[in-house]
Short mmCIF file of C-alpha atoms and ligand atoms in Angstrom, two decimals:
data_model
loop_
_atom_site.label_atom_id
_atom_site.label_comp_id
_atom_site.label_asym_id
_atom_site.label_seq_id
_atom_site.Cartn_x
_atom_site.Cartn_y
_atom_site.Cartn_z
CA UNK B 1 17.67 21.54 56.84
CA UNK B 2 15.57 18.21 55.85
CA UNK B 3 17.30 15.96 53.75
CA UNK B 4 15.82 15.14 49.97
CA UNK B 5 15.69 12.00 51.08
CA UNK B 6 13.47 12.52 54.04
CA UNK B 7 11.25 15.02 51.91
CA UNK B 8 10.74 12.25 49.43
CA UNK B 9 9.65 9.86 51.55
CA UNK B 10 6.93 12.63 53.71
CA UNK B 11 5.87 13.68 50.08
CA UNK B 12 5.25 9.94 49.57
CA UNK B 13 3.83 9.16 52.87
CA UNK B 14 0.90 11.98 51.82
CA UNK B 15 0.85 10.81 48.25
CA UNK B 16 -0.52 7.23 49.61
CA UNK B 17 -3.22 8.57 51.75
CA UNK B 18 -6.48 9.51 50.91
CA UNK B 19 -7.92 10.97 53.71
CA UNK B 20 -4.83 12.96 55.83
CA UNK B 21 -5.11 14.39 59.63
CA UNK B 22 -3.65 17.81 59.72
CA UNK B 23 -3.26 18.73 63.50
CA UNK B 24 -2.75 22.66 64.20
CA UNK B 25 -1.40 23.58 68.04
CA UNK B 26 -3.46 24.85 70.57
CA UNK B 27 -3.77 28.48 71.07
CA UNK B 28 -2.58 28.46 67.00
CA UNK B 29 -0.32 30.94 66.02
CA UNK B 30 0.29 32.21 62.26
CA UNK B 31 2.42 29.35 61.50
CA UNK B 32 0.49 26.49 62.40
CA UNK B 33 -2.09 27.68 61.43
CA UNK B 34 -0.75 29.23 57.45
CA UNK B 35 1.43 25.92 57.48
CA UNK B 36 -1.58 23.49 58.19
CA UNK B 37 -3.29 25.10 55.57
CA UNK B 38 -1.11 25.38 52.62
CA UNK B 39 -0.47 21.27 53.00
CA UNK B 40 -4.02 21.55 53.07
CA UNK B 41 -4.82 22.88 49.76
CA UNK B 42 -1.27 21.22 48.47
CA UNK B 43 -3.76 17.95 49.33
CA UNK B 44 -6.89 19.06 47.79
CA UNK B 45 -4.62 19.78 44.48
CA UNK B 46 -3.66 16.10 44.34
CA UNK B 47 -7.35 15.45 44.91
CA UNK B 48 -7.17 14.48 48.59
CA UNK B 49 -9.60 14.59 51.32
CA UNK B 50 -7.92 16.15 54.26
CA UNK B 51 -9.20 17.19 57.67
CA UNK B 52 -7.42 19.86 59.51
CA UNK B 53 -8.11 20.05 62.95
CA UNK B 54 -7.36 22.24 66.13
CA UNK B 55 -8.31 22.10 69.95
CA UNK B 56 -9.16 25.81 70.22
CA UNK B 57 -10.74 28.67 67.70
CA UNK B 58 -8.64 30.02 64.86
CA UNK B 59 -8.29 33.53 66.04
CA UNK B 60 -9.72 36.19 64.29
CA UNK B 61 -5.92 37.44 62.84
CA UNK B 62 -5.67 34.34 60.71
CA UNK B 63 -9.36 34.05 59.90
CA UNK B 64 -8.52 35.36 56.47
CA UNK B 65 -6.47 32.50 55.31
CA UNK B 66 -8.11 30.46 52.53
CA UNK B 67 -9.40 27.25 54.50
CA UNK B 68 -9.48 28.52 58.19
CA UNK B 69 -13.46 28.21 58.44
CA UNK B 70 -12.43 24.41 57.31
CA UNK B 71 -10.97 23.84 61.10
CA UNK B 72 -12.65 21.45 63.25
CA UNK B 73 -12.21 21.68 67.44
CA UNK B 74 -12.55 17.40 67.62
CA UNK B 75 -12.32 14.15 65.15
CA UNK B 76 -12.37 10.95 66.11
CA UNK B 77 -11.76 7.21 64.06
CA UNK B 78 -15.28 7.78 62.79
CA UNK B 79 -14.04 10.50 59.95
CA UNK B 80 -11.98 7.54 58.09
CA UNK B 81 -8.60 9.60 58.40
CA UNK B 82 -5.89 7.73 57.55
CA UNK B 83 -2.43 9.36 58.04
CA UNK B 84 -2.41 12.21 60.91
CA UNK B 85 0.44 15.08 60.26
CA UNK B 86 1.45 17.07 63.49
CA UNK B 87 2.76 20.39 62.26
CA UNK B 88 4.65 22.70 63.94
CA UNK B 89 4.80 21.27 67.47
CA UNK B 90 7.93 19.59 69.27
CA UNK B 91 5.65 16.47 71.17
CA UNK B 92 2.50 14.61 71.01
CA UNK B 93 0.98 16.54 74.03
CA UNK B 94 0.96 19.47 71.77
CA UNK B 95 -1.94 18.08 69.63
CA UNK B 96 -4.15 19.72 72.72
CA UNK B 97 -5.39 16.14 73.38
CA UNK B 98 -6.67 15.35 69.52
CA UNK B 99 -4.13 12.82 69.49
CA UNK B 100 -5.28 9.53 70.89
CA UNK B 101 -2.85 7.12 72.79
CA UNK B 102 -5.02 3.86 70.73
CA UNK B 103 -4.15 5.67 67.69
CA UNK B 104 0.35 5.11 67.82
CA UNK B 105 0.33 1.81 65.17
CA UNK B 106 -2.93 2.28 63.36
CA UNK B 107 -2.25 5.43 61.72
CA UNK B 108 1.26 6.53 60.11
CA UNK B 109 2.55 10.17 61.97
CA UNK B 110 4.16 12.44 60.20
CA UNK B 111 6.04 15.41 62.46
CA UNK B 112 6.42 18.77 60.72
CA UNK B 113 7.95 21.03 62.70
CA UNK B 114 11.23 23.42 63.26
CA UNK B 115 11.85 23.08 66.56
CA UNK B 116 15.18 22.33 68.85
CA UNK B 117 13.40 21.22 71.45
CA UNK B 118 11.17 18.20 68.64
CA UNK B 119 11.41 15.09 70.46
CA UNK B 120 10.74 13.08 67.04
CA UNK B 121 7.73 11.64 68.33
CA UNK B 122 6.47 10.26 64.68
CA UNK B 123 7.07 7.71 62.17
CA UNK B 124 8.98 10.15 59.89
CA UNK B 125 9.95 13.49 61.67
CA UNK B 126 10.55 16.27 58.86
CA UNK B 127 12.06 18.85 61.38
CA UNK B 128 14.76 21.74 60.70
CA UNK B 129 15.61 22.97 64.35
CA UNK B 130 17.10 25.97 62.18
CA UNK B 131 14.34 27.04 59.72
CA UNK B 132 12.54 30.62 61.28
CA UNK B 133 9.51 28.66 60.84
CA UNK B 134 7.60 25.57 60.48
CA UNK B 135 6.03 27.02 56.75
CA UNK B 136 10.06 26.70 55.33
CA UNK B 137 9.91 22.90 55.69
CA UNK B 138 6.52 23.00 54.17
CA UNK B 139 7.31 24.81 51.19
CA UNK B 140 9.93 22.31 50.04
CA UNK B 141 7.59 19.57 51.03
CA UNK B 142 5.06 20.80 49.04
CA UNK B 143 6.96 21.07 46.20
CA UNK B 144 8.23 17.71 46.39
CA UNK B 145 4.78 16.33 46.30
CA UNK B 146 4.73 17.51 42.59
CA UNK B 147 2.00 20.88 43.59
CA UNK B 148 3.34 24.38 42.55
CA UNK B 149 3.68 26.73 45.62
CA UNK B 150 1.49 30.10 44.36
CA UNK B 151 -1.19 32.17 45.11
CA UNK B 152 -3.02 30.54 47.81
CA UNK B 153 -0.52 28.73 49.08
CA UNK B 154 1.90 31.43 48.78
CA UNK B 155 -0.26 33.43 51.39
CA UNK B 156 -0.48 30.49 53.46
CA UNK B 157 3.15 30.41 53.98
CA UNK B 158 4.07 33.89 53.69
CA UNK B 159 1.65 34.67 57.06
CA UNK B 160 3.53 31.79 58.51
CA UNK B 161 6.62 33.10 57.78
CA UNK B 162 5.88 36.79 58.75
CA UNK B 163 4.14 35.58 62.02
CA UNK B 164 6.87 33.41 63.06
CA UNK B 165 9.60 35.61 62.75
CA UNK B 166 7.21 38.83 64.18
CA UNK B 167 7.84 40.41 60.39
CA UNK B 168 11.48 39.35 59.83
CA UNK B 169 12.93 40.65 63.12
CA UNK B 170 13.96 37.62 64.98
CA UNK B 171 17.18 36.29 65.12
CA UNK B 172 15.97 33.58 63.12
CA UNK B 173 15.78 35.70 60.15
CA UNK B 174 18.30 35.09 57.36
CA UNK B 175 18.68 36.03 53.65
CA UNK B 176 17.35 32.86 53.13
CA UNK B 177 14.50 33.70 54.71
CA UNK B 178 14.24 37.31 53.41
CA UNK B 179 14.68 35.35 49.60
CA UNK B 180 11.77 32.92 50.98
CA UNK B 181 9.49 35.78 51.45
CA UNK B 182 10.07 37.25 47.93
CA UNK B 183 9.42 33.61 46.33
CA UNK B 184 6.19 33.54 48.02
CA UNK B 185 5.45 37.46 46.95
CA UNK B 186 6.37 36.95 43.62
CA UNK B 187 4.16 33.78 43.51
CA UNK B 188 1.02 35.95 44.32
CA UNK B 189 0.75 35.54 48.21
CA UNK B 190 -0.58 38.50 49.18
CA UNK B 191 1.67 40.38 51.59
CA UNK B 192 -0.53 43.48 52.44
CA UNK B 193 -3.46 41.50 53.63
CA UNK B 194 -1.00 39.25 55.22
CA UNK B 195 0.81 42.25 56.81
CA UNK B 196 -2.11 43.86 58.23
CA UNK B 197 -4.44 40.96 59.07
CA UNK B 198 -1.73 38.69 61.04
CA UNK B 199 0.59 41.18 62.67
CA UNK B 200 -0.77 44.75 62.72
CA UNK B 201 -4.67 44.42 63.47
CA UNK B 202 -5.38 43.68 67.24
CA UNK B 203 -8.71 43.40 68.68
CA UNK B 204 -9.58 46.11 70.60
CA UNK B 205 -10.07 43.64 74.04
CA UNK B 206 -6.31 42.45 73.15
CA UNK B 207 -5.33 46.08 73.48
CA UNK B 208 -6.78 46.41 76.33
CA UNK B 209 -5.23 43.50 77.63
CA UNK B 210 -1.85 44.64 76.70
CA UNK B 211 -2.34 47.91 78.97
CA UNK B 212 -3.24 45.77 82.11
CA UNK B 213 -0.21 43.51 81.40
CA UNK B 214 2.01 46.66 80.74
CA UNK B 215 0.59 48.17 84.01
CA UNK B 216 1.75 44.91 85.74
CA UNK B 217 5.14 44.99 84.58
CA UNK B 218 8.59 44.66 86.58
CA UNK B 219 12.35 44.66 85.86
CA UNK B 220 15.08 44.05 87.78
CA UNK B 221 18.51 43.43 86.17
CA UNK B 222 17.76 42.73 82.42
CA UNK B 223 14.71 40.54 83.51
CA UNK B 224 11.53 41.84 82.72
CA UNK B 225 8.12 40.16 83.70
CA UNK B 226 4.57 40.53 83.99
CA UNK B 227 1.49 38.82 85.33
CA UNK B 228 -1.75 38.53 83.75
CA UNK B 229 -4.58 37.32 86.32
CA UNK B 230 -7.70 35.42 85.53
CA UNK B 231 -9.39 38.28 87.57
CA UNK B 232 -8.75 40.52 84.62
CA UNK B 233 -9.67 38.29 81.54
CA UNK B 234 -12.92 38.04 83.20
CA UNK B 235 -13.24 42.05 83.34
CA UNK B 236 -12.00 42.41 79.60
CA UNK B 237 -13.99 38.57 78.61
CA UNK B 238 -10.87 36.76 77.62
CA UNK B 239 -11.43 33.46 77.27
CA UNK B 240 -7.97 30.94 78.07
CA UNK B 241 -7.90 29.80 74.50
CA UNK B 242 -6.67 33.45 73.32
CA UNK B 243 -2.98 34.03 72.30
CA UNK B 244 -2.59 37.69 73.56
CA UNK B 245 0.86 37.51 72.46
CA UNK B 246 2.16 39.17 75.78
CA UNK B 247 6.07 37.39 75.55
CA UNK B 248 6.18 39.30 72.10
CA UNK B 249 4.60 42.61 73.85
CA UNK B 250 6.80 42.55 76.74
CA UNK B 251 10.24 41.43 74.52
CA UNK B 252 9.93 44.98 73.23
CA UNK B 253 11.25 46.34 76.64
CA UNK B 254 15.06 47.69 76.26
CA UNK B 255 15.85 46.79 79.85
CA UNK B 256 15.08 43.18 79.08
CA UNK B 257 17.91 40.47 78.27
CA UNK B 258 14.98 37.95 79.23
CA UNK B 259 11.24 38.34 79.63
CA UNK B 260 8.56 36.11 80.68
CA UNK B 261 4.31 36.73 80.64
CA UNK B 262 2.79 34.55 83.10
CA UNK B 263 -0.73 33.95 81.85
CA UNK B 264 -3.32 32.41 84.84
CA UNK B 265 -5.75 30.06 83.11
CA UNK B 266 -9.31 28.95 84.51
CA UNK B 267 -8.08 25.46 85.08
CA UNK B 268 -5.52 26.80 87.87
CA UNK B 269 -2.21 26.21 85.29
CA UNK B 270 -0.35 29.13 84.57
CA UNK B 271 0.82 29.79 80.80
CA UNK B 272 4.68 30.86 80.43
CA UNK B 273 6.23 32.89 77.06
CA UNK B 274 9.54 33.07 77.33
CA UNK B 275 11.62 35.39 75.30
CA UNK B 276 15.55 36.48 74.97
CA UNK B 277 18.15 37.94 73.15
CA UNK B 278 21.15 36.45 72.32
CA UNK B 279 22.63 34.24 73.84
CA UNK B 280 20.68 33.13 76.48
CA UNK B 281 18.31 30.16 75.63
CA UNK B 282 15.27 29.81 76.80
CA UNK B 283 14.50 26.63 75.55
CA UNK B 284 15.98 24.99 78.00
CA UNK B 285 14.25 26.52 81.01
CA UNK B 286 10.66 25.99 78.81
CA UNK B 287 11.99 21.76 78.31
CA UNK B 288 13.47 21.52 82.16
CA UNK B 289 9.13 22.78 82.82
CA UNK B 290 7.61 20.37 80.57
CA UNK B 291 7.20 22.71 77.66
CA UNK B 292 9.69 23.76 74.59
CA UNK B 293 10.64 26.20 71.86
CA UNK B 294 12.92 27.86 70.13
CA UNK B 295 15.88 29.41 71.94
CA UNK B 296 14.93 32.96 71.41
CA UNK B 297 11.27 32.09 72.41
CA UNK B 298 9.66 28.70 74.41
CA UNK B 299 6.57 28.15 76.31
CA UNK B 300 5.30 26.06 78.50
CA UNK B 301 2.24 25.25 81.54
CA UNK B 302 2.83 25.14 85.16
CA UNK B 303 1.27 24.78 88.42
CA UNK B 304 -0.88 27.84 89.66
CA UNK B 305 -1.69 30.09 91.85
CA UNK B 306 0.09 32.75 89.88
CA UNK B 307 2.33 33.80 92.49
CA UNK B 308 3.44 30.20 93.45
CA UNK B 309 4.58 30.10 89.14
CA UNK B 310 6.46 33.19 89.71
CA UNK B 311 8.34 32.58 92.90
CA UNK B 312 9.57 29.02 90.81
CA UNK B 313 10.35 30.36 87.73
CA UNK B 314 12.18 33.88 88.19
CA UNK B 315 14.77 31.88 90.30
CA UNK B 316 15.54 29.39 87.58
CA UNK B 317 15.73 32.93 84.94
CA UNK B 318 18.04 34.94 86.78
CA UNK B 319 20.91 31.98 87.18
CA UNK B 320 20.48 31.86 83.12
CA UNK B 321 21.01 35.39 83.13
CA UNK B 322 24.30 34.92 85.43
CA UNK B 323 25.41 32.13 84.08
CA UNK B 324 25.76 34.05 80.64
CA UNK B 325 25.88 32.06 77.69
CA UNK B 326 24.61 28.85 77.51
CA UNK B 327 26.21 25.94 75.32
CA UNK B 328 26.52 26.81 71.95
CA UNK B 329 25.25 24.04 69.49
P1 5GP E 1 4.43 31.42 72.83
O1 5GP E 1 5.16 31.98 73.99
O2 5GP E 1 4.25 32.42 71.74
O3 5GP E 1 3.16 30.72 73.22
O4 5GP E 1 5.34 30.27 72.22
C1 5GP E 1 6.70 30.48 71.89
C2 5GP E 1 7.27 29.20 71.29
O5 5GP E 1 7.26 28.14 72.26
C3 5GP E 1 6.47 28.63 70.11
O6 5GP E 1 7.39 28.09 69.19
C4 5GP E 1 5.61 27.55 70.71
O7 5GP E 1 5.34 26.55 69.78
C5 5GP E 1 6.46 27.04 71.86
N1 5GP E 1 5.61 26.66 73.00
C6 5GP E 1 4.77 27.47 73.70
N2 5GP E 1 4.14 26.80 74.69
C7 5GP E 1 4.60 25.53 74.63
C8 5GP E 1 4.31 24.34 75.40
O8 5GP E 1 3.52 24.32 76.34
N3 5GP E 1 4.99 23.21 75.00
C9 5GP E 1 5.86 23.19 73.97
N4 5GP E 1 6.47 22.04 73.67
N5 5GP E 1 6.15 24.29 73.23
C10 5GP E 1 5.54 25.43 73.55
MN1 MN E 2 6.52 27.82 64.31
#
């Protein structure tokens, strides 16, 4: 966990400006996106100005969070930010390319995040590689900027903390965790809406989506993969910026020890979710390609064609897969 100390001083970072930077991840999941926006209205509460800000759409699961039509896709030195806040990504190429190179110096950064792989790219990194999600560093943070964690809020973090740990079946999820979720109830978050809108309701193109990837799947020895072709988004009008969430989908699979979705984008990249059960650690395989993550679940981008991503990656999964456990930290 974060130190007081360390919470103190983020609390006091955000007291001092006026005008925050809150940068969401690209293809924003619930926890960027409920975490972004709790500090948000934590902000307005203490009679801030923030922006938040994210490089692709907030999908339609999260649309329901108070705030989310407040998301811009660019900002620039012209909106008289003063402080930008990355939350809930492990490096500055994360920020989707909001974050300017001329801006390191002028503005203070402040890295809120929870994971392993965080390479403490800011001025004052307020990361817990252990917390299930980014939202459990935020809730303490929030408090210690003197704003009481309820109703709105509560929501905000409650999706972030039901998203993040798929509804409390990770690994990640302890009793601290389970407590955290009945603070947040009990503090009016609503957990039906949250429930339904963020994890249960799909759009019906997702679906669809889900039965081309499931139709493209292979196993062979406790590695399960699929393939998802740009061939197909253009049949089902996908666009690249869309999390279809097919790691999570495919993790489901009983056969699999480790599974990876390898998602073709326009630009010729390919789009990796990794996913395993215990022990073996993705993470490392997602850093080693120029992504990151937790150990149960890491992303990253590499080179196309599709088959050319395959061929390099499977090789690199199956010797984690005989190599058994990795090192324990
Ligand atoms: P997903 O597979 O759902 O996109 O992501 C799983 C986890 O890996 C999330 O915690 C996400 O933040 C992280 N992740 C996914 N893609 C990338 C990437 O390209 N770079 C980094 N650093 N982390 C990623
Ligand atoms: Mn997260």
């Amino acid at each position: 966990m974060v130190t007081r100390e360390a919470l103190h001083q983020a609390a006091a970072m955000l007291r001092r400006s006026r005008r925050p930077l809150l940068i969401s991840h690209p293809r924003p999941d619930g926890d960027t996106v409920g975490s972004t926006l709790a500090l948000r209205l934590a902000l307005i509460a203490l009679g801030k100005e923030p922006i938040v800000a994210c490089v692709h759409p907030i999908p339609e699961s999260f649309r329901f969070l108070p705030g989310a039509e407040s998301y811009r896709r660019e900002v620039d030195e012209s909106d008289g930010f003063d402080l930008v806040v990355a939350i809930d990504m492990s490096d500055l190429r994360r920020t989707g390319g909001l974050y300017r190179e001329s801006w390191r110096g002028r503005y203070p950064l402040l890295v809120i995040d929870h994971h392993e792989t965080n390479l403490n790219f800011g001025d004052l990194n307020l990361v817990a590689p252990h917390a299930a999600a980014t939202a459990l560093v935020m809730e303490p943070l929030i408090t210690a900027m003197g704003v009481t964690v309820r109703d709105a809020i509560a929501t905000c973090l409650l999706t972030a903390t039901l998203t993040d740990t798929r509804g409390l079946r990770t690994h990640s999820t302890t009793l601290e965790v389970m407590e955290a979720v009945c603070r947040f109830v009990e503090r009016g978050g609503d957990y039906h809406t949250a429930v339904w809108e963020a994890l249960d309701a799909k759009p019906m193109r997702q679906m669809k989506a889900w039965g081309v990837a499931l139709d493209r799947l292979r196993a062979e020895d406790g590695l399960v993969w699929t393939t998802y072709p740009v061939a197909e988004k253009e049949r089902l009008g996908i666009s690249d910026e869309e999390d279809l969430d097919l790691g999570g989908l495919i993790s489901q699979v009983r056969e699999a020890r480790i599974a990876v979705s390898f998602n073709e984008m326009r630009d010729g990249t390919v789009k990796l979710s990794l996913r395993s059960r215990p022990p073996y650690n993705v993470a490392t395989v997602a850093a080693a390609l120029g992504g990151g993550g937790h150990r149960q679940a890491a992303g990253c981008s590499v080179e196309g064609p599709l088959e050319a991503a395959v061929a390099r990656v499977l090789p690199l999964l199956r010797r984690l897969l005989d190599e058994g456990a990795t090192e324990a930290v």
